[in-house]
GROMACS .gro file of C-alpha atoms in nm:
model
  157
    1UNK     CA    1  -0.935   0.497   4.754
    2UNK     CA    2  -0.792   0.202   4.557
    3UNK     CA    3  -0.657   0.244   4.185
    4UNK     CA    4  -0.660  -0.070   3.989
    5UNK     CA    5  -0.381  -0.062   3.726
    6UNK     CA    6  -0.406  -0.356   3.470
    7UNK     CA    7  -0.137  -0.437   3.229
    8UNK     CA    8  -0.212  -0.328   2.886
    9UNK     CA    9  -0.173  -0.632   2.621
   10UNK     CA   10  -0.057  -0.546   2.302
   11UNK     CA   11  -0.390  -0.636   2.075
   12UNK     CA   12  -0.490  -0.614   1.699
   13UNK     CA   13  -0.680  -0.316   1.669
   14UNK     CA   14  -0.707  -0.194   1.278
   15UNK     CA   15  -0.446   0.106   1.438
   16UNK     CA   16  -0.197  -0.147   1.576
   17UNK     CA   17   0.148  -0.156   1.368
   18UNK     CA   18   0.108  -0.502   1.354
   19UNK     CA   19  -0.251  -0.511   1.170
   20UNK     CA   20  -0.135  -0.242   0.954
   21UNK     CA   21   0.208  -0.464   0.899
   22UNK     CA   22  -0.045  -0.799   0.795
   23UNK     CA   23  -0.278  -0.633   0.573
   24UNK     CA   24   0.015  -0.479   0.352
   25UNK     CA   25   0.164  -0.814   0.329
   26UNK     CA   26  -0.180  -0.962   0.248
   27UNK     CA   27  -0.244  -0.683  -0.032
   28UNK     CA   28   0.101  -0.745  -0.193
   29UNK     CA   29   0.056  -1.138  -0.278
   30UNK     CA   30  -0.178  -1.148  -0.583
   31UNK     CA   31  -0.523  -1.339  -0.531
   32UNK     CA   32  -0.535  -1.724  -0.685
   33UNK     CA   33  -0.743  -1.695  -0.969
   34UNK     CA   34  -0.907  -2.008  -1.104
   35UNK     CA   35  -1.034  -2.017  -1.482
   36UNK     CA   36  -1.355  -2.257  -1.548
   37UNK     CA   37  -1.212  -2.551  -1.718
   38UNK     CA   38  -1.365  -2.512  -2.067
   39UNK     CA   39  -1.637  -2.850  -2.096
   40UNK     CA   40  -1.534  -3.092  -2.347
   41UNK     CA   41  -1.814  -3.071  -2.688
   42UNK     CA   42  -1.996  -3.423  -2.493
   43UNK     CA   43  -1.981  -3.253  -2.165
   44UNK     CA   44  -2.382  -3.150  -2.166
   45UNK     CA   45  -2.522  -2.845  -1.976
   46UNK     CA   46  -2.852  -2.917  -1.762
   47UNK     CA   47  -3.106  -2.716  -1.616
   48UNK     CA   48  -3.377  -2.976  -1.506
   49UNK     CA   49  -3.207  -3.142  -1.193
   50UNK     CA   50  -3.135  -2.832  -0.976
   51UNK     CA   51  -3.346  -2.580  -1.214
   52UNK     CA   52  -2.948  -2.413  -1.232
   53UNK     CA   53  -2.703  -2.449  -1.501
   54UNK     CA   54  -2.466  -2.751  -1.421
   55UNK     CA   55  -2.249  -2.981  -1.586
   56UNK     CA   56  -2.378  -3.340  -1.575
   57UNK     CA   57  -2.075  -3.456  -1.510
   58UNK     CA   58  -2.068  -3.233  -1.224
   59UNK     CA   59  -2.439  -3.381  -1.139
   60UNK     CA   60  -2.481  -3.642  -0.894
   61UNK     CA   61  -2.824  -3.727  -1.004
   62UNK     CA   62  -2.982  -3.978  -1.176
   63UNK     CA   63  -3.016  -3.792  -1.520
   64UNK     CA   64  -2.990  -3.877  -1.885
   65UNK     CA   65  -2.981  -3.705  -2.166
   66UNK     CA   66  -3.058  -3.751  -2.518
   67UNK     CA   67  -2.917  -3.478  -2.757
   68UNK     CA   68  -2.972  -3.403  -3.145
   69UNK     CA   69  -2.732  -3.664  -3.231
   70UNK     CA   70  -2.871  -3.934  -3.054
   71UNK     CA   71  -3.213  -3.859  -3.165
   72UNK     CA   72  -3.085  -3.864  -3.551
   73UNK     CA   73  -2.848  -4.172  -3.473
   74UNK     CA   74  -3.189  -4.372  -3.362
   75UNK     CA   75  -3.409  -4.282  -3.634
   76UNK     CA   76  -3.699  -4.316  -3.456
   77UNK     CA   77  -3.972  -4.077  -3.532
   78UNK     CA   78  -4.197  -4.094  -3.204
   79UNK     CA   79  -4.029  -3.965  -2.873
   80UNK     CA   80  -4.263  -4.275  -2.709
   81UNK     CA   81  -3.996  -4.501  -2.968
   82UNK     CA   82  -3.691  -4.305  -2.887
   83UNK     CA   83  -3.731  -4.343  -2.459
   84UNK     CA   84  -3.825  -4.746  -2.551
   85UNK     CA   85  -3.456  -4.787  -2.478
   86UNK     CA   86  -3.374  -4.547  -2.175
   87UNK     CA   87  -3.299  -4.738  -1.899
   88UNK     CA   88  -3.487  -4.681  -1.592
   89UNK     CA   89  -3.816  -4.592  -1.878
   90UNK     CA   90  -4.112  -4.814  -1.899
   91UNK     CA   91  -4.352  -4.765  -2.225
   92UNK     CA   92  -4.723  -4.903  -2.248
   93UNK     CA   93  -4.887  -4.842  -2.522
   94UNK     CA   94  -5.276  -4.934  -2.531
   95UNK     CA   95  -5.261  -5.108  -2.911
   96UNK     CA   96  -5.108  -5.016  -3.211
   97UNK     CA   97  -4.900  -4.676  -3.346
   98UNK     CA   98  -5.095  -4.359  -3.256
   99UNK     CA   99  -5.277  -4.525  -2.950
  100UNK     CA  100  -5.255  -4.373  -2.561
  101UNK     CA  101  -4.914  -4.423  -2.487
  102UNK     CA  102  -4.768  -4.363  -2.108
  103UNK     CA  103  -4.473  -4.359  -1.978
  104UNK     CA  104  -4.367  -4.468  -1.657
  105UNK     CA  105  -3.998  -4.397  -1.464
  106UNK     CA  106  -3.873  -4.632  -1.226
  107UNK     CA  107  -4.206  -4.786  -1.134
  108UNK     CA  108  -4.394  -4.449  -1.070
  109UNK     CA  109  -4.718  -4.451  -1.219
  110UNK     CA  110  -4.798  -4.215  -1.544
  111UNK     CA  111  -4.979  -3.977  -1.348
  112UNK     CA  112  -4.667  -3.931  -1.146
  113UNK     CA  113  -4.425  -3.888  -1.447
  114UNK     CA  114  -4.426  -3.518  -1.520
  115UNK     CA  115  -4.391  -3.358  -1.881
  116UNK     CA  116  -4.263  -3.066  -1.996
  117UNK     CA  117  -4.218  -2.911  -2.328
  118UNK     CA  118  -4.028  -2.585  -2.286
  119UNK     CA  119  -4.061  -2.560  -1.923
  120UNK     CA  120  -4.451  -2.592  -1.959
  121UNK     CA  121  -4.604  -2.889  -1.781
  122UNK     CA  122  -4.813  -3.041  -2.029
  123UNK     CA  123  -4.966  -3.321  -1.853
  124UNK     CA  124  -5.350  -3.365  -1.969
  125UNK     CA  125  -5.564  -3.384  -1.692
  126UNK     CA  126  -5.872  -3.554  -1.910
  127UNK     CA  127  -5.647  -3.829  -2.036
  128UNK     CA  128  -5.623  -4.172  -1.806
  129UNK     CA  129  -5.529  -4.094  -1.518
  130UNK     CA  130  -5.401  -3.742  -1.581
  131UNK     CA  131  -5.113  -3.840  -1.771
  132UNK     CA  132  -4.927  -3.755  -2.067
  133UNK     CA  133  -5.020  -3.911  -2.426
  134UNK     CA  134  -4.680  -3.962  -2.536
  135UNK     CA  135  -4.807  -4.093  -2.887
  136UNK     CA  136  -4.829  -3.819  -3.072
  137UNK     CA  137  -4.513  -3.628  -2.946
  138UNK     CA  138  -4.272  -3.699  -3.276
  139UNK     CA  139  -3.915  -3.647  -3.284
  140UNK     CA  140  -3.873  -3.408  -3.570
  141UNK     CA  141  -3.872  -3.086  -3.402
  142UNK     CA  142  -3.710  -3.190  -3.040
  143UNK     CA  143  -3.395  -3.085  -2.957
  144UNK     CA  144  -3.267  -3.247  -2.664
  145UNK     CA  145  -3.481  -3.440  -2.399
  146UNK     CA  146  -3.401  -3.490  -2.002
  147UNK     CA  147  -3.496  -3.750  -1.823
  148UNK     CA  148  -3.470  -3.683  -1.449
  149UNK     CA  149  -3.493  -3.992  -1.150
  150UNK     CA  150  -3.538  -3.983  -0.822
  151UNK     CA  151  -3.635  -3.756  -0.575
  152UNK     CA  152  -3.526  -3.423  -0.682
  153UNK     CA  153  -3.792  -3.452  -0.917
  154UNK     CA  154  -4.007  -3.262  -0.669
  155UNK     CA  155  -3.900  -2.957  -0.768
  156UNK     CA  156  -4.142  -3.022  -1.073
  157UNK     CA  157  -4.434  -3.136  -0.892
   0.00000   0.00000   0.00000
């Protein structure tokens, strides 16, 4: 009968003196801990892009924002009035002040621009072409408004 005999290699079992030796010098160099750079007060939060918190700085998407501020600074008191001068933001508006009013981003049709108030889609499915009637939306008791291009608007419909 034949006995094999194979050379043992010295390996890095979690018994092995030299694991044991690595993990105490691992555990005795403190972690890197990064804090979150604080935003600067322009530096806006959005949810609307990703449906996460983010930075739009941080964003690479096609995204603007209109704050309080901005909104006061224009003195406009229709939200159809205030996006007049977004770029990227067509407005028709079928006659005078109070009229249908749609909106159309970046050639899409009105049908295809999405609105929501809140979270809540409030397209109107009996108005032309199942858009939004932006004339009677005022300006008065909005906030902030995002305006989001491109294709990850799909995650709105």
């Amino acid at each position: 009968m034949r006995t094999f005999i194979f050379p043992t290699i010295p390996t890095f079992g979690p018994n092995s003196v030299l694991s044991r030796g690595l993990l105490a010098a691992l555990t005795l160099f403190p972690a890197a801990a990064h804090a979150e750079e604080a935003g600067s007060p322009g530096d806006d939060i959005i949810v609307t892009a990703t449906r996460s918190d983010q930075r739009l700085s941080d964003s690479g998407k096609s995204i603007a924002v209109i704050d309080v501020t901005q909104i006061q600074q224009r003195q406009t008191v229709s939200v159809a009035d205030l996006l007049r001068t977004t770029p990227g933001v067509t407005l028709v508006r079928n006659g005078g002040p109070g009229t249908f009013t749609s909106i159309f981003i970046r050639g899409a049709q009105s049908e295809q621009t999405v609105a929501l108030i809140d979270g809540v889609k409030i397209n109107d499915p009996s108005s032309p072409a199942g858009g939004f009637n932006f004339a009677d939306l005022l300006t008065d008791t909005i906030e902030r408004i995002e305006i989001l291009r491109g294709p990850q608007s799909v995650l709105w419909g």
